[in-house]
Amino acid sequence: MTRLLLAALIAFAPLTASADITAFCRVLPGTNANQCACATEKLRAQASASDFALYDAVATGYLRNRSTGQAWLAAWRASVKSVAAQNGIELTAFKRQLDRIGDLHRALGDSCK
C-alpha cells in the first residue's frame, strides 16, 4: 500500500506543480484556462528545472496566502520573501530571477492565445 501511494505521489507531482503555476496564471487579466495550461507546459520545457521549481513554490505560496484573505500584493511579497529565505537566496537577486521567469511565462501565454 505504501509503495502504491508513493508511486502515485511521484507520478502526479509534476501535475500538481503545473496546476499551481497554471492557477497563478489565471489571475492575470485576459487569460483563460487553455492559454494558461499551454503557457505552463511551454515554461516547463524552456525554463531550467530549478527556475520552474522556484516559480512554482512562489505561485503555491501566493495562492495559499490569497486563500487566507491576504491582498494580492501582500500575498505575492510574503511568498517571494518566504521562498527566498527557505532557499538561501538573497531577496533582490531572487526578485530579478522571478522577473525573468515571469516575463517568459507571460510571453509564452501570449503565444498560446
PDB file of C-alpha atoms in Angstrom:
ATOM      1  CA  MET A   1       0.000   0.000   0.000  1.00  0.00           C
ATOM      2  CA  THR A   2       2.801   2.413   0.890  1.00  0.00           C
ATOM      3  CA  ARG A   3       4.567   1.725  -2.406  1.00  0.00           C
ATOM      4  CA  LEU A   4       1.365   2.356  -4.327  1.00  0.00           C
ATOM      5  CA  LEU A   5       0.855   5.682  -2.549  1.00  0.00           C
ATOM      6  CA  LEU A   6       4.469   6.700  -3.151  1.00  0.00           C
ATOM      7  CA  ALA A   7       4.216   5.765  -6.834  1.00  0.00           C
ATOM      8  CA  ALA A   8       1.051   7.852  -7.150  1.00  0.00           C
ATOM      9  CA  LEU A   9       2.699  10.845  -5.486  1.00  0.00           C
ATOM     10  CA  ILE A  10       5.714  10.619  -7.783  1.00  0.00           C
ATOM     11  CA  ALA A  11       3.528  10.246 -10.857  1.00  0.00           C
ATOM     12  CA  PHE A  12       1.287  13.214 -10.049  1.00  0.00           C
ATOM     13  CA  ALA A  13       3.858  15.605  -8.522  1.00  0.00           C
ATOM     14  CA  PRO A  14       4.572  17.306 -11.873  1.00  0.00           C
ATOM     15  CA  LEU A  15       0.839  17.785 -12.439  1.00  0.00           C
ATOM     16  CA  THR A  16       0.472  19.443  -9.060  1.00  0.00           C
ATOM     17  CA  ALA A  17       3.261  21.886  -9.840  1.00  0.00           C
ATOM     18  CA  SER A  18       1.687  22.719 -13.185  1.00  0.00           C
ATOM     19  CA  ALA A  19      -1.681  23.200 -11.527  1.00  0.00           C
ATOM     20  CA  ASP A  20      -0.301  25.870  -9.171  1.00  0.00           C
ATOM     21  CA  ILE A  21       1.519  27.785 -11.891  1.00  0.00           C
ATOM     22  CA  THR A  22      -1.495  27.477 -14.174  1.00  0.00           C
ATOM     23  CA  ALA A  23      -3.822  28.707 -11.414  1.00  0.00           C
ATOM     24  CA  PHE A  24      -1.464  31.602 -10.774  1.00  0.00           C
ATOM     25  CA  CYS A  25      -1.566  32.449 -14.494  1.00  0.00           C
ATOM     26  CA  ARG A  26      -5.365  32.532 -14.342  1.00  0.00           C
ATOM     27  CA  VAL A  27      -5.312  35.563 -12.025  1.00  0.00           C
ATOM     28  CA  LEU A  28      -3.795  37.652 -14.832  1.00  0.00           C
ATOM     29  CA  PRO A  29      -6.413  39.713 -16.672  1.00  0.00           C
ATOM     30  CA  GLY A  30      -7.457  38.379 -20.058  1.00  0.00           C
ATOM     31  CA  THR A  31      -6.209  34.820 -19.604  1.00  0.00           C
ATOM     32  CA  ASN A  32      -8.164  31.599 -19.964  1.00  0.00           C
ATOM     33  CA  ALA A  33      -7.622  28.049 -18.741  1.00  0.00           C
ATOM     34  CA  ASN A  34      -6.334  26.632 -22.041  1.00  0.00           C
ATOM     35  CA  GLN A  35      -3.941  29.525 -22.586  1.00  0.00           C
ATOM     36  CA  CYS A  36      -2.531  29.189 -19.064  1.00  0.00           C
ATOM     37  CA  ALA A  37      -2.112  25.412 -19.346  1.00  0.00           C
ATOM     38  CA  CYS A  38      -0.303  25.885 -22.660  1.00  0.00           C
ATOM     39  CA  ALA A  39       1.969  28.598 -21.228  1.00  0.00           C
ATOM     40  CA  THR A  40       2.825  26.475 -18.202  1.00  0.00           C
ATOM     41  CA  GLU A  41       3.788  23.472 -20.312  1.00  0.00           C
ATOM     42  CA  LYS A  42       5.939  25.651 -22.566  1.00  0.00           C
ATOM     43  CA  LEU A  43       7.534  27.188 -19.467  1.00  0.00           C
ATOM     44  CA  ARG A  44       8.351  23.729 -18.111  1.00  0.00           C
ATOM     45  CA  ALA A  45      10.113  22.947 -21.407  1.00  0.00           C
ATOM     46  CA  GLN A  46      12.027  26.242 -21.688  1.00  0.00           C
ATOM     47  CA  ALA A  47      12.948  27.160 -18.106  1.00  0.00           C
ATOM     48  CA  SER A  48      15.536  25.344 -16.041  1.00  0.00           C
ATOM     49  CA  ALA A  49      14.166  22.804 -13.591  1.00  0.00           C
ATOM     50  CA  SER A  50      15.337  24.936 -10.671  1.00  0.00           C
ATOM     51  CA  ASP A  51      13.708  28.124 -12.016  1.00  0.00           C
ATOM     52  CA  PHE A  52      10.481  26.232 -12.656  1.00  0.00           C
ATOM     53  CA  ALA A  53      10.514  24.761  -9.137  1.00  0.00           C
ATOM     54  CA  LEU A  54      11.169  28.138  -7.506  1.00  0.00           C
ATOM     55  CA  TYR A  55       8.459  29.827  -9.585  1.00  0.00           C
ATOM     56  CA  ASP A  56       6.098  27.024  -8.624  1.00  0.00           C
ATOM     57  CA  ALA A  57       6.950  27.456  -4.937  1.00  0.00           C
ATOM     58  CA  VAL A  58       6.189  31.176  -5.141  1.00  0.00           C
ATOM     59  CA  ALA A  59       2.938  30.530  -7.040  1.00  0.00           C
ATOM     60  CA  THR A  60       1.906  27.930  -4.445  1.00  0.00           C
ATOM     61  CA  GLY A  61       2.652  30.302  -1.583  1.00  0.00           C
ATOM     62  CA  TYR A  62       0.852  33.158  -3.317  1.00  0.00           C
ATOM     63  CA  LEU A  63      -2.292  31.078  -3.842  1.00  0.00           C
ATOM     64  CA  ARG A  64      -2.168  29.850  -0.247  1.00  0.00           C
ATOM     65  CA  ASN A  65      -1.762  33.407   1.049  1.00  0.00           C
ATOM     66  CA  ARG A  66      -4.635  34.669  -1.097  1.00  0.00           C
ATOM     67  CA  SER A  67      -6.860  31.866   0.200  1.00  0.00           C
ATOM     68  CA  THR A  68      -6.348  33.219   3.721  1.00  0.00           C
ATOM     69  CA  GLY A  69      -7.574  36.651   2.690  1.00  0.00           C
ATOM     70  CA  GLN A  70      -4.295  38.467   2.041  1.00  0.00           C
ATOM     71  CA  ALA A  71      -4.400  41.187  -0.596  1.00  0.00           C
ATOM     72  CA  TRP A  72      -2.697  40.175  -3.833  1.00  0.00           C
ATOM     73  CA  LEU A  73       0.432  42.304  -3.405  1.00  0.00           C
ATOM     74  CA  ALA A  74       0.934  41.307   0.235  1.00  0.00           C
ATOM     75  CA  ALA A  75       0.384  37.657  -0.721  1.00  0.00           C
ATOM     76  CA  TRP A  76       2.969  37.869  -3.507  1.00  0.00           C
ATOM     77  CA  ARG A  77       5.570  39.679  -1.424  1.00  0.00           C
ATOM     78  CA  ALA A  78       5.172  37.279   1.500  1.00  0.00           C
ATOM     79  CA  SER A  79       5.546  34.269  -0.772  1.00  0.00           C
ATOM     80  CA  VAL A  80       8.630  35.672  -2.521  1.00  0.00           C
ATOM     81  CA  LYS A  81      10.270  36.510   0.800  1.00  0.00           C
ATOM     82  CA  SER A  82       9.468  33.074   2.237  1.00  0.00           C
ATOM     83  CA  VAL A  83      10.752  31.098  -0.756  1.00  0.00           C
ATOM     84  CA  ALA A  84      13.934  33.194  -0.934  1.00  0.00           C
ATOM     85  CA  ALA A  85      14.624  32.592   2.766  1.00  0.00           C
ATOM     86  CA  GLN A  86      13.859  28.861   2.525  1.00  0.00           C
ATOM     87  CA  ASN A  87      16.331  28.527  -0.340  1.00  0.00           C
ATOM     88  CA  GLY A  88      19.037  30.830   0.972  1.00  0.00           C
ATOM     89  CA  ILE A  89      18.706  33.250  -1.934  1.00  0.00           C
ATOM     90  CA  GLU A  90      19.298  36.969  -1.485  1.00  0.00           C
ATOM     91  CA  LEU A  91      15.927  38.717  -1.892  1.00  0.00           C
ATOM     92  CA  THR A  92      16.880  41.296  -4.538  1.00  0.00           C
ATOM     93  CA  ALA A  93      18.579  38.670  -6.702  1.00  0.00           C
ATOM     94  CA  PHE A  94      15.583  36.371  -6.300  1.00  0.00           C
ATOM     95  CA  LYS A  95      13.198  39.119  -7.391  1.00  0.00           C
ATOM     96  CA  ARG A  96      15.271  39.644 -10.546  1.00  0.00           C
ATOM     97  CA  GLN A  97      15.218  35.890 -11.197  1.00  0.00           C
ATOM     98  CA  LEU A  98      11.437  35.811 -10.746  1.00  0.00           C
ATOM     99  CA  ASP A  99      11.031  38.820 -13.045  1.00  0.00           C
ATOM    100  CA  ARG A 100      12.834  36.923 -15.804  1.00  0.00           C
ATOM    101  CA  ILE A 101      10.793  33.751 -15.444  1.00  0.00           C
ATOM    102  CA  GLY A 102       7.559  35.713 -15.025  1.00  0.00           C
ATOM    103  CA  ASP A 103       8.289  37.672 -18.210  1.00  0.00           C
ATOM    104  CA  LEU A 104       8.915  34.397 -20.028  1.00  0.00           C
ATOM    105  CA  HIS A 105       5.694  32.885 -18.654  1.00  0.00           C
ATOM    106  CA  ARG A 106       3.661  35.918 -19.777  1.00  0.00           C
ATOM    107  CA  ALA A 107       5.266  35.876 -23.244  1.00  0.00           C
ATOM    108  CA  LEU A 108       4.513  32.178 -23.570  1.00  0.00           C
ATOM    109  CA  GLY A 109       0.934  32.905 -22.506  1.00  0.00           C
ATOM    110  CA  ASP A 110       0.670  35.456 -25.306  1.00  0.00           C
ATOM    111  CA  SER A 111       1.992  32.860 -27.748  1.00  0.00           C
ATOM    112  CA  CYS A 112      -0.752  30.460 -26.642  1.00  0.00           C
ATOM    113  CA  LYS A 113      -3.676  32.802 -27.471  1.00  0.00           C
TER     114      LYS A 113
END
